[in-house]
Amino acid sequence: MTRRARKRLVVSGVNLVEGGTLRVLQDFLVAASQELDSSWDIIALVHSREKLKPSRAKLIEVSWPKRSWLGRMFFEWGVSARLAQRLKPDVWFAIHDITPRVGEVRKVVYCHNPMPFYRPSIKEARYDIKAWLFSKLYGYLYGLGIKSNSIVVVQQNWIRHAFQKRYGIDHVMVAYPRSAQRVQGESAIRCEVGSYQFIFPSLARPFKNFEVICKAAEILESQGVPEFRVILTIDATENSYAQSLISKYCHVKSISFIGRQSFDQMCHLYEASQCLIFPSHIETWGLPITEAKAYGLDILAASEKYAYETVGSYEKVAFFDTNSEKELAQKMLGLIQGKIVTGEVVGVQPEQPFVEGWESLVKAICNEEKI
C-alpha cells in the first residue's frame, strides 16, 4: 500500500470543557498549528467549537460523550475506531486520559487526572458521589490498553513513577507546560487601596481544599487583622460544594466569592493581587502556580509533591501543611505585615524522556519512534 504524501494528526479532546484541561487542549492545538509544516493536516475532536480560539486545526464537534460515562466509554472503545477508519490518521493523540481503540495507529495518551492516586474522604463523597465513585474506577480505566500507546504523557515526575509502578510501563514521558506569560487584560477587579489581596482561582472541587483558606481568613479576622482580602473564583451557582462553603463562611467579610472569571479578568486579578494561595491536596500540575510566577506574586503553596515540582525554581514561595489553617494564617499574617515570609527554592529537572513546552511535545508525539 502506497503511503499518502500528506500526514494527519487527530487530537481527541471531547471531554475537555472548562478550566485548565481546556487550556491544555487550546494550547496544544495552537502549538501544533505553528510547529507542524503544511504537509500535516490537524483534526481535533472537541466538545464545543465555540470554546476554542481559532487555529489551523479542523474542529469536529462531538458533544454527546460528555453527557455520561457510559457515553464516553462507547466513544473511546467503539466510535473512535470507526472515526479512525474514516479519518485515516498517522497519529492519534488522546488528550483526555483514556486510551482509545483505534486500530494499528500510532497512539499517544495524555494523562492529567490525578484522582487514581488520591484517596478522597467520605466527607468529599457527600458533595459529588458520582465523582467520588469514579475516582475509585479511574485507575482501572487508565490501565485499559495503556501498553498499546507509543507514549504515555504525564505532567510531572512523581506521577510518572506512579504510572510505572501501577501499570508496569516504561514508555512514560514527562511534559512540562510552557511557562505562562504576563498578559494585560481588559477589565479589573481591584482590591481596596492599602489592602493586601490573596487569590485562589479554581473550580469548586472538594480536593481543591478551599476550607483551609476560609478557616485561615476566619482566624485572622478573629484576631482583628485589618486590610486584607481573599478572592475565590466560585459562587453558589456552581455546585453543592460551593454552596456549602459559601453558607459556612459567608460571615467572613474578607472573603469574596466572585464566581468564574474570563481569561482577561483573571489577568487583572493577578495584577491586582499580591499573593497566590494554592492549597490543593493533589494536582498533575497546578496552572495558577505557573501563572502567579509570571506575575511575580508571592506564593503560599501546599506542601505536596506536585506543588514543589510545579513551583520549580522561584524566589518568592513558601509551603504550608495542607491541613493546617493555623500555619497558613501565620504566613498570611506575615505577608500582610510586610515581613519576609517567602524565599527562593531551586527545582530539579526530571530525567529523560522529558520535554518542556507544547512545541516540544508536538515534535515528540509526531515522531515515528516509540520512547
Tab-separated table of C-alpha atoms in Angstrom:
chain	number	residue	atom	x	y	z
A	1	MET	CA	0.000	0.000	0.000
A	2	THR	CA	1.387	3.415	-1.010
A	3	ARG	CA	1.574	5.853	1.874
A	4	ARG	CA	-0.072	9.184	1.096
A	5	ALA	CA	2.191	12.249	0.902
A	6	ARG	CA	0.154	14.203	3.431
A	7	LYS	CA	0.137	13.259	7.101
A	8	ARG	CA	-2.676	13.616	9.588
A	9	LEU	CA	-2.770	14.258	13.323
A	10	VAL	CA	-6.052	13.622	15.117
A	11	VAL	CA	-6.396	15.191	18.577
A	12	SER	CA	-9.252	13.752	20.627
A	13	GLY	CA	-10.490	16.074	23.387
A	14	VAL	CA	-14.258	15.657	23.546
A	15	ASN	CA	-14.264	15.535	27.342
A	16	LEU	CA	-12.494	18.875	27.887
A	17	VAL	CA	-14.966	21.675	28.539
A	18	GLU	CA	-13.549	24.068	31.154
A	19	GLY	CA	-10.668	25.148	33.351
A	20	GLY	CA	-7.059	24.044	32.993
A	21	THR	CA	-7.803	20.967	30.890
A	22	LEU	CA	-9.480	23.092	28.210
A	23	ARG	CA	-6.423	25.364	28.267
A	24	VAL	CA	-4.261	22.288	27.635
A	25	LEU	CA	-6.282	21.456	24.503
A	26	GLN	CA	-6.237	25.066	23.288
A	27	ASP	CA	-2.503	25.499	23.838
A	28	PHE	CA	-1.656	22.190	22.189
A	29	LEU	CA	-3.707	22.992	19.059
A	30	VAL	CA	-2.021	26.377	18.730
A	31	ALA	CA	1.414	24.781	19.113
A	32	ALA	CA	0.617	22.030	16.596
A	33	SER	CA	-0.620	24.638	14.116
A	34	GLN	CA	2.657	26.523	14.421
A	35	GLU	CA	5.060	23.594	14.681
A	36	LEU	CA	3.816	21.172	12.006
A	37	ASP	CA	4.513	22.116	8.423
A	38	SER	CA	1.953	22.289	5.622
A	39	SER	CA	2.262	18.561	4.878
A	40	TRP	CA	0.305	17.868	8.093
A	41	ASP	CA	-3.463	18.050	8.472
A	42	ILE	CA	-4.665	18.644	12.037
A	43	ILE	CA	-8.118	17.446	13.063
A	44	ALA	CA	-9.473	17.994	16.570
A	45	LEU	CA	-12.474	16.187	18.043
A	46	VAL	CA	-13.891	18.677	20.544
A	47	HIS	CA	-16.904	19.155	22.780
A	48	SER	CA	-17.635	22.693	21.565
A	49	ARG	CA	-16.100	24.759	18.773
A	50	GLU	CA	-17.192	27.984	20.464
A	51	LYS	CA	-14.917	27.438	23.464
A	52	LEU	CA	-11.738	27.259	21.377
A	53	LYS	CA	-9.813	30.067	19.760
A	54	PRO	CA	-9.044	29.792	16.025
A	55	SER	CA	-6.093	27.674	14.943
A	56	ARG	CA	-5.100	25.693	11.873
A	57	ALA	CA	-6.919	22.662	13.201
A	58	LYS	CA	-10.167	21.493	11.646
A	59	LEU	CA	-12.636	21.132	14.515
A	60	ILE	CA	-15.201	18.338	14.590
A	61	GLU	CA	-17.772	18.845	17.342
A	62	VAL	CA	-18.730	15.701	19.278
A	63	SER	CA	-20.585	16.801	22.425
A	64	TRP	CA	-22.606	13.722	23.414
A	65	PRO	CA	-19.789	11.682	25.061
A	66	LYS	CA	-19.640	14.246	27.878
A	67	ARG	CA	-23.234	13.547	28.921
A	68	SER	CA	-22.430	10.290	30.701
A	69	TRP	CA	-19.517	7.991	31.447
A	70	LEU	CA	-21.184	5.179	29.517
A	71	GLY	CA	-21.315	7.507	26.517
A	72	ARG	CA	-17.666	8.382	26.988
A	73	MET	CA	-16.616	4.730	27.097
A	74	PHE	CA	-18.690	3.963	23.998
A	75	PHE	CA	-16.959	6.846	22.211
A	76	GLU	CA	-13.452	5.702	23.189
A	77	TRP	CA	-13.906	1.988	22.533
A	78	GLY	CA	-16.454	1.974	19.743
A	79	VAL	CA	-16.929	5.232	17.850
A	80	SER	CA	-13.231	6.174	17.814
A	81	ALA	CA	-12.383	3.045	15.828
A	82	ARG	CA	-14.884	3.991	13.133
A	83	LEU	CA	-13.594	7.586	13.112
A	84	ALA	CA	-10.041	6.301	12.693
A	85	GLN	CA	-11.116	4.239	9.688
A	86	ARG	CA	-12.680	7.337	8.129
A	87	LEU	CA	-10.048	9.923	9.075
A	88	LYS	CA	-7.027	7.640	8.499
A	89	PRO	CA	-4.689	9.378	10.976
A	90	ASP	CA	-0.949	8.864	11.137
A	91	VAL	CA	-1.047	9.856	14.807
A	92	TRP	CA	-3.986	9.734	17.235
A	93	PHE	CA	-3.405	11.907	20.303
A	94	ALA	CA	-5.924	11.212	23.099
A	95	ILE	CA	-5.565	14.323	25.223
A	96	HIS	CA	-8.044	13.266	27.913
A	97	ASP	CA	-6.686	10.281	29.825
A	98	ILE	CA	-8.357	7.196	28.330
A	99	THR	CA	-6.617	5.057	25.694
A	100	PRO	CA	-8.974	4.650	22.702
A	101	ARG	CA	-9.318	1.632	20.424
A	102	VAL	CA	-8.310	2.963	17.018
A	103	GLY	CA	-6.538	0.018	15.420
A	104	GLU	CA	-2.939	-0.049	14.206
A	105	VAL	CA	-2.288	3.672	14.535
A	106	ARG	CA	0.478	5.458	16.427
A	107	LYS	CA	-1.274	6.351	19.675
A	108	VAL	CA	-0.255	8.764	22.382
A	109	VAL	CA	-2.331	9.364	25.513
A	110	TYR	CA	-2.047	12.432	27.734
A	111	CYS	CA	-2.977	11.654	31.348
A	112	HIS	CA	-3.777	14.657	33.512
A	113	ASN	CA	-6.291	13.368	36.044
A	114	PRO	CA	-4.514	12.569	39.336
A	115	MET	CA	-7.524	11.042	41.083
A	116	PRO	CA	-6.390	7.376	40.814
A	117	PHE	CA	-3.545	8.352	43.143
A	118	TYR	CA	-5.701	10.242	45.662
A	119	ARG	CA	-7.825	8.850	48.450
A	120	PRO	CA	-10.852	11.133	48.804
A	121	SER	CA	-12.620	11.194	52.135
A	122	ILE	CA	-16.180	10.090	52.768
A	123	LYS	CA	-16.923	13.743	53.529
A	124	GLU	CA	-15.903	14.642	49.965
A	125	ALA	CA	-18.236	11.953	48.621
A	126	ARG	CA	-21.149	13.811	50.177
A	127	TYR	CA	-20.771	16.628	47.657
A	128	ASP	CA	-20.392	14.554	44.479
A	129	ILE	CA	-20.960	10.836	44.957
A	130	LYS	CA	-20.569	10.087	41.236
A	131	ALA	CA	-17.170	11.802	41.064
A	132	TRP	CA	-16.084	10.064	44.267
A	133	LEU	CA	-17.065	6.619	42.977
A	134	PHE	CA	-15.476	7.286	39.621
A	135	SER	CA	-12.204	8.281	41.257
A	136	LYS	CA	-12.090	4.703	42.502
A	137	LEU	CA	-12.758	3.365	38.987
A	138	TYR	CA	-10.493	5.764	37.109
A	139	GLY	CA	-7.325	3.892	37.931
A	140	TYR	CA	-8.759	0.789	36.244
A	141	LEU	CA	-9.841	2.769	33.167
A	142	TYR	CA	-6.374	4.320	32.884
A	143	GLY	CA	-4.892	0.840	32.658
A	144	LEU	CA	-7.123	-0.482	29.860
A	145	GLY	CA	-4.996	-0.582	26.725
A	146	ILE	CA	-2.340	1.715	28.171
A	147	LYS	CA	0.504	-0.534	26.960
A	148	SER	CA	-0.659	-0.127	23.350
A	149	ASN	CA	0.408	3.535	23.311
A	150	SER	CA	3.694	4.615	21.782
A	151	ILE	CA	3.955	7.270	24.517
A	152	VAL	CA	2.087	7.908	27.748
A	153	VAL	CA	2.402	11.613	28.574
A	154	VAL	CA	2.128	12.952	32.117
A	155	GLN	CA	2.835	16.395	33.502
A	156	GLN	CA	5.141	15.622	36.419
A	157	ASN	CA	7.854	13.234	37.527
A	158	TRP	CA	6.047	11.972	40.639
A	159	ILE	CA	3.077	10.786	38.586
A	160	ARG	CA	5.408	9.149	36.024
A	161	HIS	CA	6.792	6.971	38.829
A	162	ALA	CA	3.226	6.230	39.981
A	163	PHE	CA	2.258	5.097	36.465
A	164	GLN	CA	5.369	2.970	36.071
A	165	LYS	CA	4.740	1.239	39.380
A	166	ARG	CA	0.997	0.718	38.953
A	167	TYR	CA	0.821	-0.275	35.274
A	168	GLY	CA	4.253	-1.780	34.661
A	169	ILE	CA	5.084	0.530	31.745
A	170	ASP	CA	8.311	2.312	30.894
A	171	HIS	CA	7.266	4.469	27.916
A	172	VAL	CA	6.151	7.414	30.097
A	173	MET	CA	7.227	10.938	29.146
A	174	VAL	CA	7.071	13.957	31.439
A	175	ALA	CA	5.917	17.070	29.576
A	176	TYR	CA	6.004	20.388	31.400
A	177	PRO	CA	3.618	23.035	30.043
A	178	ARG	CA	5.283	26.162	28.742
A	179	SER	CA	5.816	28.877	31.330
A	180	ALA	CA	2.917	31.323	31.472
A	181	GLN	CA	3.316	34.862	30.145
A	182	ARG	CA	2.098	38.014	31.809
A	183	VAL	CA	-0.840	39.365	29.798
A	184	GLN	CA	-2.692	42.674	30.025
A	185	GLY	CA	-6.436	42.075	30.475
A	186	GLU	CA	-9.450	44.218	29.678
A	187	SER	CA	-11.356	44.569	32.957
A	188	ALA	CA	-10.151	44.559	36.528
A	189	ILE	CA	-11.462	43.642	39.943
A	190	ARG	CA	-9.281	45.788	42.174
A	191	CYS	CA	-8.586	45.478	45.859
A	192	GLU	CA	-9.260	48.420	48.158
A	193	VAL	CA	-6.419	50.912	48.499
A	194	GLY	CA	-3.983	49.788	51.166
A	195	SER	CA	-5.342	46.245	51.486
A	196	TYR	CA	-3.384	43.061	50.827
A	197	GLN	CA	-5.053	40.727	48.333
A	198	PHE	CA	-4.743	36.945	48.214
A	199	ILE	CA	-6.210	34.903	45.363
A	200	PHE	CA	-7.034	31.262	44.683
A	201	PRO	CA	-8.520	30.697	41.202
A	202	SER	CA	-10.119	27.267	40.887
A	203	LEU	CA	-13.284	25.371	40.124
A	204	ALA	CA	-15.222	24.208	43.179
A	205	ARG	CA	-13.933	20.685	43.807
A	206	PRO	CA	-13.544	19.165	47.289
A	207	PHE	CA	-9.896	18.127	46.731
A	208	LYS	CA	-9.034	21.763	45.976
A	209	ASN	CA	-9.193	22.344	49.746
A	210	PHE	CA	-10.881	25.758	49.845
A	211	GLU	CA	-11.683	25.174	53.521
A	212	VAL	CA	-8.126	25.730	54.717
A	213	ILE	CA	-8.127	29.233	53.170
A	214	CYS	CA	-11.546	30.072	54.592
A	215	LYS	CA	-10.540	28.898	58.061
A	216	ALA	CA	-7.272	30.843	57.906
A	217	ALA	CA	-9.114	34.035	56.928
A	218	GLU	CA	-11.568	33.403	59.758
A	219	ILE	CA	-8.660	33.118	62.215
A	220	LEU	CA	-7.129	36.398	61.004
A	221	GLU	CA	-10.435	38.238	61.317
A	222	SER	CA	-10.933	36.879	64.848
A	223	GLN	CA	-7.526	38.358	65.701
A	224	GLY	CA	-8.583	41.747	64.389
A	225	VAL	CA	-6.183	41.747	61.419
A	226	PRO	CA	-7.271	44.631	59.156
A	227	GLU	CA	-6.991	45.395	55.471
A	228	PHE	CA	-6.734	42.107	53.662
A	229	ARG	CA	-8.905	40.414	51.084
A	230	VAL	CA	-9.206	36.838	49.816
A	231	ILE	CA	-10.551	36.259	46.283
A	232	LEU	CA	-12.088	32.846	45.498
A	233	THR	CA	-13.431	32.220	41.988
A	234	ILE	CA	-16.507	30.220	42.999
A	235	ASP	CA	-20.125	31.117	43.657
A	236	ALA	CA	-23.282	29.374	44.843
A	237	THR	CA	-24.436	28.514	41.313
A	238	GLU	CA	-21.532	26.134	40.694
A	239	ASN	CA	-22.394	23.051	42.763
A	240	SER	CA	-23.366	21.818	46.236
A	241	TYR	CA	-19.761	22.017	47.456
A	242	ALA	CA	-19.582	25.718	46.583
A	243	GLN	CA	-22.976	26.297	48.201
A	244	SER	CA	-21.781	24.624	51.383
A	245	LEU	CA	-18.596	26.707	51.524
A	246	ILE	CA	-20.406	29.988	50.982
A	247	SER	CA	-23.090	29.146	53.520
A	248	LYS	CA	-20.467	28.242	56.126
A	249	TYR	CA	-18.086	31.158	55.544
A	250	CYS	CA	-20.296	33.992	54.278
A	251	HIS	CA	-19.752	35.748	57.632
A	252	VAL	CA	-16.015	36.091	56.897
A	253	LYS	CA	-16.031	39.583	55.417
A	254	SER	CA	-12.522	39.408	53.974
A	255	ILE	CA	-13.545	36.616	51.568
A	256	SER	CA	-15.077	37.493	48.200
A	257	PHE	CA	-16.761	34.644	46.305
A	258	ILE	CA	-16.717	36.145	42.806
A	259	GLY	CA	-17.521	33.163	40.559
A	260	ARG	CA	-15.792	32.031	37.385
A	261	GLN	CA	-13.759	34.622	35.523
A	262	SER	CA	-12.786	35.144	31.910
A	263	PHE	CA	-9.148	34.999	30.837
A	264	ASP	CA	-8.956	38.807	30.700
A	265	GLN	CA	-10.495	39.160	34.148
A	266	MET	CA	-8.025	36.635	35.541
A	267	CYS	CA	-5.119	38.606	34.101
A	268	HIS	CA	-6.227	41.685	36.004
A	269	LEU	CA	-6.955	39.726	39.142
A	270	TYR	CA	-3.341	38.580	39.122
A	271	GLU	CA	-2.230	42.172	38.560
A	272	ALA	CA	-4.386	43.357	41.472
A	273	SER	CA	-3.191	40.649	43.882
A	274	GLN	CA	-0.055	40.268	45.932
A	275	CYS	CA	-0.165	36.537	46.730
A	276	LEU	CA	-1.485	33.277	45.316
A	277	ILE	CA	-2.598	30.665	47.836
A	278	PHE	CA	-2.645	27.185	46.331
A	279	PRO	CA	-3.895	24.637	48.903
A	280	SER	CA	-4.998	21.727	46.689
A	281	HIS	CA	-4.401	18.201	48.004
A	282	ILE	CA	-3.419	16.833	44.590
A	283	GLU	CA	-2.808	18.060	41.032
A	284	THR	CA	-0.993	16.884	37.960
A	285	TRP	CA	0.299	20.435	37.500
A	286	GLY	CA	-1.474	23.388	39.144
A	287	LEU	CA	-1.562	26.016	36.386
A	288	PRO	CA	-2.242	29.035	38.674
A	289	ILE	CA	1.166	28.476	40.282
A	290	THR	CA	2.840	28.920	36.896
A	291	GLU	CA	0.671	31.951	36.160
A	292	ALA	CA	1.440	33.537	39.543
A	293	LYS	CA	5.168	33.193	38.827
A	294	ALA	CA	4.694	35.112	35.573
A	295	TYR	CA	3.105	37.980	37.542
A	296	GLY	CA	5.788	37.934	40.226
A	297	LEU	CA	3.380	37.168	43.067
A	298	ASP	CA	4.272	35.698	46.404
A	299	ILE	CA	3.072	32.086	46.539
A	300	LEU	CA	1.853	30.114	49.536
A	301	ALA	CA	1.570	26.526	48.298
A	302	ALA	CA	0.508	23.244	49.836
A	303	SER	CA	3.419	21.086	50.950
A	304	GLU	CA	2.687	18.378	48.370
A	305	LYS	CA	4.836	16.676	45.720
A	306	TYR	CA	3.049	18.307	42.788
A	307	ALA	CA	3.480	21.812	44.236
A	308	TYR	CA	7.246	21.539	44.699
A	309	GLU	CA	7.631	20.334	41.110
A	310	THR	CA	5.312	22.981	39.638
A	311	VAL	CA	6.992	25.810	41.525
A	312	GLY	CA	10.396	24.605	40.333
A	313	SER	CA	12.847	27.467	40.752
A	314	TYR	CA	11.313	30.634	42.188
A	315	GLU	CA	12.376	33.322	44.609
A	316	LYS	CA	9.064	34.132	46.358
A	317	VAL	CA	7.450	30.943	47.671
A	318	ALA	CA	6.660	29.287	50.998
A	319	PHE	CA	4.988	25.941	51.644
A	320	PHE	CA	2.483	25.099	54.371
A	321	ASP	CA	0.917	21.971	55.843
A	322	THR	CA	-2.063	21.294	53.574
A	323	ASN	CA	-4.367	20.671	56.533
A	324	SER	CA	-3.135	23.433	58.858
A	325	GLU	CA	-5.176	26.621	58.734
A	326	LYS	CA	-3.118	27.925	61.669
A	327	GLU	CA	0.149	27.666	59.750
A	328	LEU	CA	-1.434	29.229	56.669
A	329	ALA	CA	-2.913	32.070	58.751
A	330	GLN	CA	0.502	32.732	60.286
A	331	LYS	CA	2.168	33.005	56.867
A	332	MET	CA	-0.672	35.180	55.529
A	333	LEU	CA	-0.289	37.491	58.524
A	334	GLY	CA	3.435	37.797	57.901
A	335	LEU	CA	2.829	38.894	54.307
A	336	ILE	CA	0.120	41.372	55.348
A	337	GLN	CA	2.543	42.909	57.868
A	338	GLY	CA	5.314	43.160	55.281
A	339	LYS	CA	7.542	40.528	56.838
A	340	ILE	CA	9.818	38.215	54.832
A	341	VAL	CA	7.795	35.026	54.642
A	342	THR	CA	8.608	33.623	51.223
A	343	GLY	CA	12.032	32.807	49.820
A	344	GLU	CA	13.923	31.143	46.972
A	345	VAL	CA	13.720	27.489	46.003
A	346	VAL	CA	15.586	25.722	43.190
A	347	GLY	CA	13.855	22.936	41.283
A	348	VAL	CA	15.361	19.784	39.798
A	349	GLN	CA	14.631	18.865	36.171
A	350	PRO	CA	13.122	15.396	35.568
A	351	GLU	CA	15.149	12.646	33.972
A	352	GLN	CA	14.576	11.704	30.326
A	353	PRO	CA	12.285	11.248	28.494
A	354	PHE	CA	11.299	14.823	29.271
A	355	VAL	CA	10.118	17.792	27.205
A	356	GLU	CA	9.165	21.331	28.131
A	357	GLY	CA	6.688	23.426	26.175
A	358	TRP	CA	3.900	22.476	23.810
A	359	GLU	CA	6.041	22.723	20.670
A	360	SER	CA	8.457	20.119	22.027
A	361	LEU	CA	5.538	17.853	22.896
A	362	VAL	CA	4.155	18.165	19.353
A	363	LYS	CA	7.516	17.022	17.966
A	364	ALA	CA	7.655	14.049	20.338
A	365	ILE	CA	4.116	12.959	19.522
A	366	CYS	CA	4.570	13.178	15.766
A	367	ASN	CA	7.936	11.440	15.784
A	368	GLU	CA	7.592	7.904	14.419
A	369	GLU	CA	9.618	6.357	17.213
A	370	LYS	CA	8.420	4.860	20.481
A	371	ILE	CA	10.287	6.147	23.509
